[in-house]
Structures are given as C-alpha cells and as structure tokens.
Short mmCIF file of N, CA and C in Angstrom, two decimals:
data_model
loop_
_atom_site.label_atom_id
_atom_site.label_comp_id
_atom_site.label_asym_id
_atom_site.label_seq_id
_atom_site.Cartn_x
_atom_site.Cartn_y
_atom_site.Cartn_z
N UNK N 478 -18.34 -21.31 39.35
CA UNK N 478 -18.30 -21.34 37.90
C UNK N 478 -19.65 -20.89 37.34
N UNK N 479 -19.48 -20.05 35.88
CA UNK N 479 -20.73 -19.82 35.61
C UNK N 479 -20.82 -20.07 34.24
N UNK N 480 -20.23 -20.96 33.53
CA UNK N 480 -20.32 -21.66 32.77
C UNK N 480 -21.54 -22.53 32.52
N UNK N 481 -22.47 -23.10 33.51
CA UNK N 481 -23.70 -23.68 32.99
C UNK N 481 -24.65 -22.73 33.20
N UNK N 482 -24.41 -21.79 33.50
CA UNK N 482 -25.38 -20.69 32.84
C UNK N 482 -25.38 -20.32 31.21
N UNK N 483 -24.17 -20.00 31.05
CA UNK N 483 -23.77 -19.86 29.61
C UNK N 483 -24.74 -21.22 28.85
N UNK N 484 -24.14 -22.20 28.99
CA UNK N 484 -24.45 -23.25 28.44
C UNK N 484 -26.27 -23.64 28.56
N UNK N 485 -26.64 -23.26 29.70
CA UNK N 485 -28.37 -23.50 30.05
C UNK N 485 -28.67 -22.38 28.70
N UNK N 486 -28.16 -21.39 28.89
CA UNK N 486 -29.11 -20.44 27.87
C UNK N 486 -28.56 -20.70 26.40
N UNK N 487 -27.87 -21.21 25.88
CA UNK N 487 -27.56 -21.42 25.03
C UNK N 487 -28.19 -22.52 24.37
N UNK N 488 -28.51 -23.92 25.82
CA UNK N 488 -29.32 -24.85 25.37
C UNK N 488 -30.85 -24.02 24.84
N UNK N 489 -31.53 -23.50 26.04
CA UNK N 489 -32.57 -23.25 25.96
C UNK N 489 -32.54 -22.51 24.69
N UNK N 490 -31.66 -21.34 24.24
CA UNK N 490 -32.21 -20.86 22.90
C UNK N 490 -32.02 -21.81 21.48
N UNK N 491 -31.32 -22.44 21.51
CA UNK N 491 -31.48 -23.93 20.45
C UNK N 491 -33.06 -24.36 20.46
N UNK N 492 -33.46 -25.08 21.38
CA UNK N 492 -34.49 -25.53 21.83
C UNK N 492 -35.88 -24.68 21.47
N UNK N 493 -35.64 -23.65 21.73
CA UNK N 493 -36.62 -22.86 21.27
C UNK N 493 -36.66 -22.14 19.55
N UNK N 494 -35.28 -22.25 19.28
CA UNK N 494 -35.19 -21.69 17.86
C UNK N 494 -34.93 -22.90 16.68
N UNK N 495 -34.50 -23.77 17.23
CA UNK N 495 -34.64 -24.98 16.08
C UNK N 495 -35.63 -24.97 15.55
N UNK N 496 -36.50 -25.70 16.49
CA UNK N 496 -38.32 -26.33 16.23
C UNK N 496 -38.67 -24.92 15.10
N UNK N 497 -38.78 -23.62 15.72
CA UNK N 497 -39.06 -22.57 14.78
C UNK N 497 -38.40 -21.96 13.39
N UNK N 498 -37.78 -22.72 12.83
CA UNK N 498 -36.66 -22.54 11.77
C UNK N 498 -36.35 -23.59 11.52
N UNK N 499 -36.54 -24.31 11.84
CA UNK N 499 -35.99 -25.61 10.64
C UNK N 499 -37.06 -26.45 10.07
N UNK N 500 -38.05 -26.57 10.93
CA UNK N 500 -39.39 -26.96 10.71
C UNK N 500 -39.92 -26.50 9.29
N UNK N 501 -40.03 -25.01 9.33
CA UNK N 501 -40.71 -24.47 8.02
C UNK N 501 -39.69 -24.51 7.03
N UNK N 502 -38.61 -24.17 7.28
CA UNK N 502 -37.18 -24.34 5.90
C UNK N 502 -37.39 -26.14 5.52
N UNK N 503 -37.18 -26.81 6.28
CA UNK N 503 -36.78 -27.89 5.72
C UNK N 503 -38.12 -28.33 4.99
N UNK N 504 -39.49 -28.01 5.31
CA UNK N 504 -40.68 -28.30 4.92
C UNK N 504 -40.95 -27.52 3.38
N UNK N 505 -40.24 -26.38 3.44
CA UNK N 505 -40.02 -25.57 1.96
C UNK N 505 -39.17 -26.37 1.07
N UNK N 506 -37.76 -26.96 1.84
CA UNK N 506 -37.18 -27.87 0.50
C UNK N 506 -37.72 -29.10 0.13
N UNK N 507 -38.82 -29.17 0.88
CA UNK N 507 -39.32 -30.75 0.18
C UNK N 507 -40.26 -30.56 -0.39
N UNK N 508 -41.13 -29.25 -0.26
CA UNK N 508 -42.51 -29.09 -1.27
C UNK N 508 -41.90 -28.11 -2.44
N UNK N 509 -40.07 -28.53 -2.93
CA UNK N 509 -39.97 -27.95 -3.90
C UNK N 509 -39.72 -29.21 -4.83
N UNK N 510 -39.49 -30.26 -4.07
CA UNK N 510 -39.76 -31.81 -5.08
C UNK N 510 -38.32 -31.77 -6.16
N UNK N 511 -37.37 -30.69 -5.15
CA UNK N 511 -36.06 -31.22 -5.62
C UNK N 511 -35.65 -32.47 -5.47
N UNK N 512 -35.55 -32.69 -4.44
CA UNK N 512 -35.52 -34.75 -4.32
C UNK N 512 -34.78 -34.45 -2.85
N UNK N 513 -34.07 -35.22 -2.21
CA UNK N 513 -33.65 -35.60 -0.92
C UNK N 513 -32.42 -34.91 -1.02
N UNK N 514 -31.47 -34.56 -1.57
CA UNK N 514 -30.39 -33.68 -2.13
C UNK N 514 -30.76 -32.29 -0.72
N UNK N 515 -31.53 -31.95 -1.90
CA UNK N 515 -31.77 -29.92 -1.36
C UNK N 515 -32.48 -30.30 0.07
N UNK N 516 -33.26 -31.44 0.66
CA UNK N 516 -33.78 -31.22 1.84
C UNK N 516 -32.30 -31.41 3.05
N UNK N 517 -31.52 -32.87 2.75
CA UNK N 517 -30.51 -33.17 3.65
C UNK N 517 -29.35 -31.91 3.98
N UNK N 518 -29.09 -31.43 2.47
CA UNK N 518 -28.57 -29.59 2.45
C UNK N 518 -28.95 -28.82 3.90
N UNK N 519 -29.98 -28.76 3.27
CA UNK N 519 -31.60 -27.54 3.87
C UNK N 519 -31.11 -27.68 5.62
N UNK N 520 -31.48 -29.30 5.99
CA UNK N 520 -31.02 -29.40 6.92
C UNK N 520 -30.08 -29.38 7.74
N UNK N 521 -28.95 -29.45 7.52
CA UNK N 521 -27.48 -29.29 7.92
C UNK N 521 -26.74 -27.94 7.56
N UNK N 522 -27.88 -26.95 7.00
CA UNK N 522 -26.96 -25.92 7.08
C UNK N 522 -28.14 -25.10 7.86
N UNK N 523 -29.25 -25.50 8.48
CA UNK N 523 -30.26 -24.54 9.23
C UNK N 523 -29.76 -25.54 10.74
N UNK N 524 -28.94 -26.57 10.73
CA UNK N 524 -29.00 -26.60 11.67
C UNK N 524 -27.37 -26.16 12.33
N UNK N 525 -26.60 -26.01 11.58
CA UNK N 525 -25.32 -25.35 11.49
C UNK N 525 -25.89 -23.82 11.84
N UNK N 526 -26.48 -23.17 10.97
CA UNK N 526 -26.95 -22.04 11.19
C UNK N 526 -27.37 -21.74 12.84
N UNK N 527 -28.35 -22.69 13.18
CA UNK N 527 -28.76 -22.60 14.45
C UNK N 527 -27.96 -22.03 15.67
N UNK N 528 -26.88 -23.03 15.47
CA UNK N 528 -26.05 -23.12 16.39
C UNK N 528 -25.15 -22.27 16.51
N UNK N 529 -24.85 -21.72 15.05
CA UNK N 529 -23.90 -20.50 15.33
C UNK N 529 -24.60 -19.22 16.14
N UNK N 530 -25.31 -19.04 15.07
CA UNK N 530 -26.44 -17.57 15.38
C UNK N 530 -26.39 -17.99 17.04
N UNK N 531 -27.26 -18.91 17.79
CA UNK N 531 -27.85 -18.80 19.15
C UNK N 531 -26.38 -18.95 19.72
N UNK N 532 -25.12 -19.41 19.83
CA UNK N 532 -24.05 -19.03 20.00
C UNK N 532 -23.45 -17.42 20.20
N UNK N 533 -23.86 -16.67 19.50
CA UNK N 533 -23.21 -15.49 19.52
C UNK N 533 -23.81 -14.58 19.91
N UNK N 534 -25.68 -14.93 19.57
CA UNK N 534 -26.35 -14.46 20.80
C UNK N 534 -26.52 -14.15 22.07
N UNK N 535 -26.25 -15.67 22.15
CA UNK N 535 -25.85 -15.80 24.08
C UNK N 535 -24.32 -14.79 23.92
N UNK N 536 -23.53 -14.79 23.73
CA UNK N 536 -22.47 -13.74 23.64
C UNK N 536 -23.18 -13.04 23.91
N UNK N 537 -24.06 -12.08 22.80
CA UNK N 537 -24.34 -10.47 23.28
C UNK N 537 -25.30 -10.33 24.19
N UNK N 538 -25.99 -11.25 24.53
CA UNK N 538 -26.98 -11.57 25.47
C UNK N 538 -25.66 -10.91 27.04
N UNK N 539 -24.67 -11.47 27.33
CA UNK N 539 -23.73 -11.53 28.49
C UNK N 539 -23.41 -10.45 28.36
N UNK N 540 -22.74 -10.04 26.67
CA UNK N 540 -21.43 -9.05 26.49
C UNK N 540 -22.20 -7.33 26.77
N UNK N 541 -23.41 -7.75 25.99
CA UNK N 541 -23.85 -5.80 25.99
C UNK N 541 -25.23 -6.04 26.25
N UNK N 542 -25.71 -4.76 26.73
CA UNK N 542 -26.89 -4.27 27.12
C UNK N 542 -27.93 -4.20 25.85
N UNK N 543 -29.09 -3.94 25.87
CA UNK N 543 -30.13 -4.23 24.76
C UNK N 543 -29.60 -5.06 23.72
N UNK N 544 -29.23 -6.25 24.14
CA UNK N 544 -28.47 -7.05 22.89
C UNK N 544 -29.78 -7.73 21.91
N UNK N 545 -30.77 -7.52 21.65
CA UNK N 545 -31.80 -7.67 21.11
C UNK N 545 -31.98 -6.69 19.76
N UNK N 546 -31.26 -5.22 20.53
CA UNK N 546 -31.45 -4.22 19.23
C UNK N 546 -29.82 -4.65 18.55
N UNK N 547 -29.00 -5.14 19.09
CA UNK N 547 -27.33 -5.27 18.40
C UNK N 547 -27.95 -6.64 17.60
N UNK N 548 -28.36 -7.37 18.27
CA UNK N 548 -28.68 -8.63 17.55
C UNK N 548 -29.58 -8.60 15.95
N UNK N 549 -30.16 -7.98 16.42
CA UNK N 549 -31.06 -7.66 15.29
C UNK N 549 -30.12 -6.52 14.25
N UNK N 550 -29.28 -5.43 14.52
CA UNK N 550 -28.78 -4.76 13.80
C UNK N 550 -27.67 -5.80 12.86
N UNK N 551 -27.22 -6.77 13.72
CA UNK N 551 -26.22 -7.50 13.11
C UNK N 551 -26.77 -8.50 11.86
N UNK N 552 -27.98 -8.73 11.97
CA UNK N 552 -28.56 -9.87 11.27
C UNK N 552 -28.88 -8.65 9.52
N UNK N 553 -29.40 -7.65 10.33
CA UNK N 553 -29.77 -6.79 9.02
C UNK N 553 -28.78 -5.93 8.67
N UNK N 554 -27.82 -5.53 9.06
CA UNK N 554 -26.77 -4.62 8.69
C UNK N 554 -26.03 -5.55 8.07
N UNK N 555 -25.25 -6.67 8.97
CA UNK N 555 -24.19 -7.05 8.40
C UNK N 555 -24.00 -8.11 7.52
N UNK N 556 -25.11 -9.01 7.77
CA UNK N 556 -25.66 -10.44 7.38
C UNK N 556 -26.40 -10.28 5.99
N UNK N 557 -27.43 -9.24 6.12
CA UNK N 557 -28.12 -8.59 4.96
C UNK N 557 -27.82 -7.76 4.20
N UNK N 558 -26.55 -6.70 4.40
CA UNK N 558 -26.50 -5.78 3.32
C UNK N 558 -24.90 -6.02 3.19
N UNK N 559 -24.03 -5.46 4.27
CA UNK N 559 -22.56 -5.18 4.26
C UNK N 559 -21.98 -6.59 3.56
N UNK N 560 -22.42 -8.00 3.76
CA UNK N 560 -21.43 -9.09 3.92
C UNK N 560 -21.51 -9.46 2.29
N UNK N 561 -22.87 -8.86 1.29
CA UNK N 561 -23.01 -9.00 -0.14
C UNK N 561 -22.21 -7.95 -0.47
N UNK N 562 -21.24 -7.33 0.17
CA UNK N 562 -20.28 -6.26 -0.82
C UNK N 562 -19.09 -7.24 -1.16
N UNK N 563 -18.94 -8.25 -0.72
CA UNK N 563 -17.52 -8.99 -1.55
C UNK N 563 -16.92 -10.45 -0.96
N UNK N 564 -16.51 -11.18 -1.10
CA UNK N 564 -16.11 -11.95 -0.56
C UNK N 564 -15.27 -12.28 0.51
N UNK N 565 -14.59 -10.94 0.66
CA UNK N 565 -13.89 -10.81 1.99
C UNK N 565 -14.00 -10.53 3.27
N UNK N 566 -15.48 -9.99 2.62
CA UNK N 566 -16.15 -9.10 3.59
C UNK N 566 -17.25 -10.36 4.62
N UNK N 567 -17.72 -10.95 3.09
CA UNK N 567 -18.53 -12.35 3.74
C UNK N 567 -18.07 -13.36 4.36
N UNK N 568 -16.49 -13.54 4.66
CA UNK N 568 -16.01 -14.50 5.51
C UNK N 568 -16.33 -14.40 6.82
N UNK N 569 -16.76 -12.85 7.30
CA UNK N 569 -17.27 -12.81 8.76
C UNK N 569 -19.03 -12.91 8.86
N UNK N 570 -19.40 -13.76 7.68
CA UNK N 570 -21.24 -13.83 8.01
C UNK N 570 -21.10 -14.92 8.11
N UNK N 571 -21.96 -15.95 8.88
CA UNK N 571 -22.34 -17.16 9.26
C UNK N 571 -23.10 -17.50 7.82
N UNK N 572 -23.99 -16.64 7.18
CA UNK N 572 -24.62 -16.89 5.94
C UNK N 572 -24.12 -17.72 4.98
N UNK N 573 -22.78 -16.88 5.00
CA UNK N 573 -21.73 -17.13 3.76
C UNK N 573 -21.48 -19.08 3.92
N UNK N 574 -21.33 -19.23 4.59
CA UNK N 574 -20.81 -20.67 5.31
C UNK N 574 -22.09 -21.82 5.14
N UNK N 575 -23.46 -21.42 5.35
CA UNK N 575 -24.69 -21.70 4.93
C UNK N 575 -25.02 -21.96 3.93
N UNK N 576 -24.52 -21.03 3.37
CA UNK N 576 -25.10 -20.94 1.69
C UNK N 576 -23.84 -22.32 1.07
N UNK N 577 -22.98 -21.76 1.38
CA UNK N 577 -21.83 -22.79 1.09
C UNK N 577 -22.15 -24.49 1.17
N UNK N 578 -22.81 -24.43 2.38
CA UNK N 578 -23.01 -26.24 2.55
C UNK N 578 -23.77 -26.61 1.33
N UNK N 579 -25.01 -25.66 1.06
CA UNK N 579 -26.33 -25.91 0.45
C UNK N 579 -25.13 -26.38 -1.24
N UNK N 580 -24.70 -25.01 -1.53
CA UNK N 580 -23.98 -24.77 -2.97
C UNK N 580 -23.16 -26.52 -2.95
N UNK N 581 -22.52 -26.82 -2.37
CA UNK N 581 -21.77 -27.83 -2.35
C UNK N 581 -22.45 -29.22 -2.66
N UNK N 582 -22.97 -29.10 -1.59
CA UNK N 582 -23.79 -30.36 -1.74
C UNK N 582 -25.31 -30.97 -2.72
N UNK N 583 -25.58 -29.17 -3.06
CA UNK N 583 -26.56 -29.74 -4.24
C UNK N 583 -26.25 -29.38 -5.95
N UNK N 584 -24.84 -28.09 -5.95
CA UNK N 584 -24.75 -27.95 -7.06
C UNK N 584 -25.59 -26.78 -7.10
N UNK N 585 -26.64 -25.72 -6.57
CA UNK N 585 -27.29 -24.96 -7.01
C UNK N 585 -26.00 -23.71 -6.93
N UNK N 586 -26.68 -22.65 -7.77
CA UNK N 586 -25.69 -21.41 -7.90
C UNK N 586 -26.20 -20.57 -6.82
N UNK N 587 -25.75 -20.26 -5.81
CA UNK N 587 -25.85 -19.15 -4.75
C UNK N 587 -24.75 -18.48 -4.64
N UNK N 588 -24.96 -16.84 -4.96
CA UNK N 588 -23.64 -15.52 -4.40
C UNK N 588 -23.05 -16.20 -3.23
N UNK N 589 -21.74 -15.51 -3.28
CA UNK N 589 -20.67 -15.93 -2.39
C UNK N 589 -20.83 -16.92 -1.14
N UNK N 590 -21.16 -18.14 -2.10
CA UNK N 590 -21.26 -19.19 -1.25
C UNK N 590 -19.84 -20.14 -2.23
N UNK N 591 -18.74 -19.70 -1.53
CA UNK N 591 -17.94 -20.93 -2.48
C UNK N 591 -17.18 -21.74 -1.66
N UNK N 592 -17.32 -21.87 -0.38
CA UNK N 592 -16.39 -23.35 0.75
C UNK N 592 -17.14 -24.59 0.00
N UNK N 593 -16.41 -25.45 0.69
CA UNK N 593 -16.67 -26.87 0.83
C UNK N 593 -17.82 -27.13 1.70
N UNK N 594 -18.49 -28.50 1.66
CA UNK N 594 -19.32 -28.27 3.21
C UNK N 594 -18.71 -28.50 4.35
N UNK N 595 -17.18 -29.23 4.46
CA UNK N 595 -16.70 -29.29 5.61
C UNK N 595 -16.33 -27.75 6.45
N UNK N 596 -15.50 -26.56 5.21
CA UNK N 596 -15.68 -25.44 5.87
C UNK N 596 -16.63 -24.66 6.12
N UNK N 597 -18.11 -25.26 5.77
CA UNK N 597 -18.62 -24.44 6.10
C UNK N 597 -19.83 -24.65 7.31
N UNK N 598 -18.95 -26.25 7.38
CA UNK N 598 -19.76 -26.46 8.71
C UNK N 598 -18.50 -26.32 10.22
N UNK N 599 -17.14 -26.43 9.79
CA UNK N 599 -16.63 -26.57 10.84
C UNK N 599 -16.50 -25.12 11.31
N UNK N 600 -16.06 -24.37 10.22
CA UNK N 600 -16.04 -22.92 11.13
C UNK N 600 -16.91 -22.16 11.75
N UNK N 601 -18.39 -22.14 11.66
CA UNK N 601 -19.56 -21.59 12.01
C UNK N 601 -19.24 -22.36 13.70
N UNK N 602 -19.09 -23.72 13.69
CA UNK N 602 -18.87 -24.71 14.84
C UNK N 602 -17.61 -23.91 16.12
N UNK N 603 -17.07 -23.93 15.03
CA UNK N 603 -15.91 -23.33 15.97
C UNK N 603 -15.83 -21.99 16.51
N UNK N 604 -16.71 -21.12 15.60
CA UNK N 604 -16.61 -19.87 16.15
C UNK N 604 -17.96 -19.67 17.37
N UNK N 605 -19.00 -20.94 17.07
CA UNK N 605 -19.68 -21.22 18.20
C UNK N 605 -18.96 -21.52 19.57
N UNK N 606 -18.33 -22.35 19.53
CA UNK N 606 -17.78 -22.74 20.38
C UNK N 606 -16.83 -21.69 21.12
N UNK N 607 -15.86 -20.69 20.25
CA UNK N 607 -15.43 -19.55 20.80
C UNK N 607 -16.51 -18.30 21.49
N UNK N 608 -17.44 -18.35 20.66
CA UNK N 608 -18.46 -17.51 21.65
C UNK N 608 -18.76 -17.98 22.68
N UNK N 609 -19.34 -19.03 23.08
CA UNK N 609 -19.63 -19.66 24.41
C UNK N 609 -18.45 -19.40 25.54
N UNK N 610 -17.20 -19.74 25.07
CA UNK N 610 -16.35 -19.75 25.82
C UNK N 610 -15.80 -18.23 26.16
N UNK N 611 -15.99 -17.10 25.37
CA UNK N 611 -15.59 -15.82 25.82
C UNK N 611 -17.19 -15.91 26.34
N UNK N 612 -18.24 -16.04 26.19
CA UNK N 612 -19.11 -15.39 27.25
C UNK N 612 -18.88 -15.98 28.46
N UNK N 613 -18.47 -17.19 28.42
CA UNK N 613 -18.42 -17.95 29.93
C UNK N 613 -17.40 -16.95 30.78
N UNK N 614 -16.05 -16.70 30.13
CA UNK N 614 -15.33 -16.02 30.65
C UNK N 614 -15.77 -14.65 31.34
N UNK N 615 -16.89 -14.02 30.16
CA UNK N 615 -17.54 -12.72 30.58
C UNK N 615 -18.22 -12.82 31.77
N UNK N 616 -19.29 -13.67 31.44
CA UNK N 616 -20.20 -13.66 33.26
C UNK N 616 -18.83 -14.25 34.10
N UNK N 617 -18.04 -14.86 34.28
CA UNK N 617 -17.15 -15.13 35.16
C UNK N 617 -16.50 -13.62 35.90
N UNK N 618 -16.58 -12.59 34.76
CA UNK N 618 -15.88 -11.58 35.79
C UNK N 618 -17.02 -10.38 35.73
N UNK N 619 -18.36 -10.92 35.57
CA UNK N 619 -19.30 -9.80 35.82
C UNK N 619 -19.36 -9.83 37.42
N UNK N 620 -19.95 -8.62 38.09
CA UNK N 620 -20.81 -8.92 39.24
C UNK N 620 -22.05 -9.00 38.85
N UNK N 621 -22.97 -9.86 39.30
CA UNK N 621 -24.39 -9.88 39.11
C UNK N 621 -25.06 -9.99 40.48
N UNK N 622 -25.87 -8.74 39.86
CA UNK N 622 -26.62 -8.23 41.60
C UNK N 622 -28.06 -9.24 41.50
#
C-alpha cells in the first residue's frame, strides 16, 4: 500500500504551510480590532483553506511532472483571474468557499462569496479528501524506480 505516503506528504505539507499562513492572516484580523468575530472567521477558513490547497497539491505533486509550475499556474490563472468571471465559474475555486465562511459568519461584503459556512467548509473537506484518495490510487499504479 502506498497510501501513507500520500498521507505522510500531505501531513508534512500542512505542517509546514499552516504555521506559515495562518500565523500572519489570523494576526492581520486581530490588529484590525474587528473584535473576535473576523479573527474566529479568519481562522476557520485559512484553516479550511489549508487543507484543501495542500490536498490537491499532493495530487499534482503524484499526478504530473513540474507540479510546482501547474500549482502555481492554478493559484494565479484560475483562483486569481478565471474564477472572478462569474459564479459558476467560482464553484470550482477553493477561494470561493473561503470567502464564503468569512461572508457568513461576520456579515462583511466579499464578491462571490455567497454559501453558508457549513458549505463552505464541508466541500473544500470533501474534495480534500477526494484528492488524497485519487492520488493514493495514482502512486498505487505508478512504478517508482
């Protein structure tokens, strides 16, 4: 089985990308002296965030070659420009789902952020969870020399 491979690197990139991203975000919503509202937000959707993003990573990490330049194209192509053309379009950004917890739970106005926070924490979750499990499947039928 190569499933705790999947899962080791998936831990390890949490581990390494939390501490670096949630640290300074959540430290920005509290030196904005909104009150405990926008920080508990702040937090549950950077850490939702986390988990998706390093989720689908490890995907392209398994699935394709220089997944560093796809990774990065995906964050700025699709995340940053394509997924602000409409709302239909933003159901496939993890953003959209982010922004959503924040909008919900504090009332601020953010673009196409309109779920609940339950959808917009369970589906980021779930489509984590589907990445892990097609990459597990992937290294399962790689050869690795």
């Amino acid at each position: 089985d190569r499933w705790p491979i999947v899962v080791g690197a998936f831990l390890a990139a949490v581990s390494l990308t939390a501490p670096v991203t949630l640290i300074p975000v959540v430290a920005a919503a509290i030196l904005t002296g909104a009150g405990g509202g926008i920080v508990s937000a702040t937090l549950l959707a950077g850490v939702v965030a986390v988990v998706a993003y390093c989720a689908l990573f490890t995907l392209l990490g398994v699935w394709l070659k220089r997944f560093i330049v796809w990774g990065l194209a995906y964050i700025l192509i699709w995340e940053g420009f394509i997924a602000l053309g409409g709302a239909g379009v933003a159901r496939f950004a993890i953003r959209k789902y982010t922004r959503s917890i924040i909008v919900d739970r504090t009332g601020i106005d953010l673009d196409l952020a309109d779920f609940s926070t339950a959808t917009g924490v369970i589906v980021p979750l779930v489509v984590s969870v589907a990445a892990l499990l097609v990459a597990s499947w992937r290294l399962g039928r790689q050869d690795i020399d």
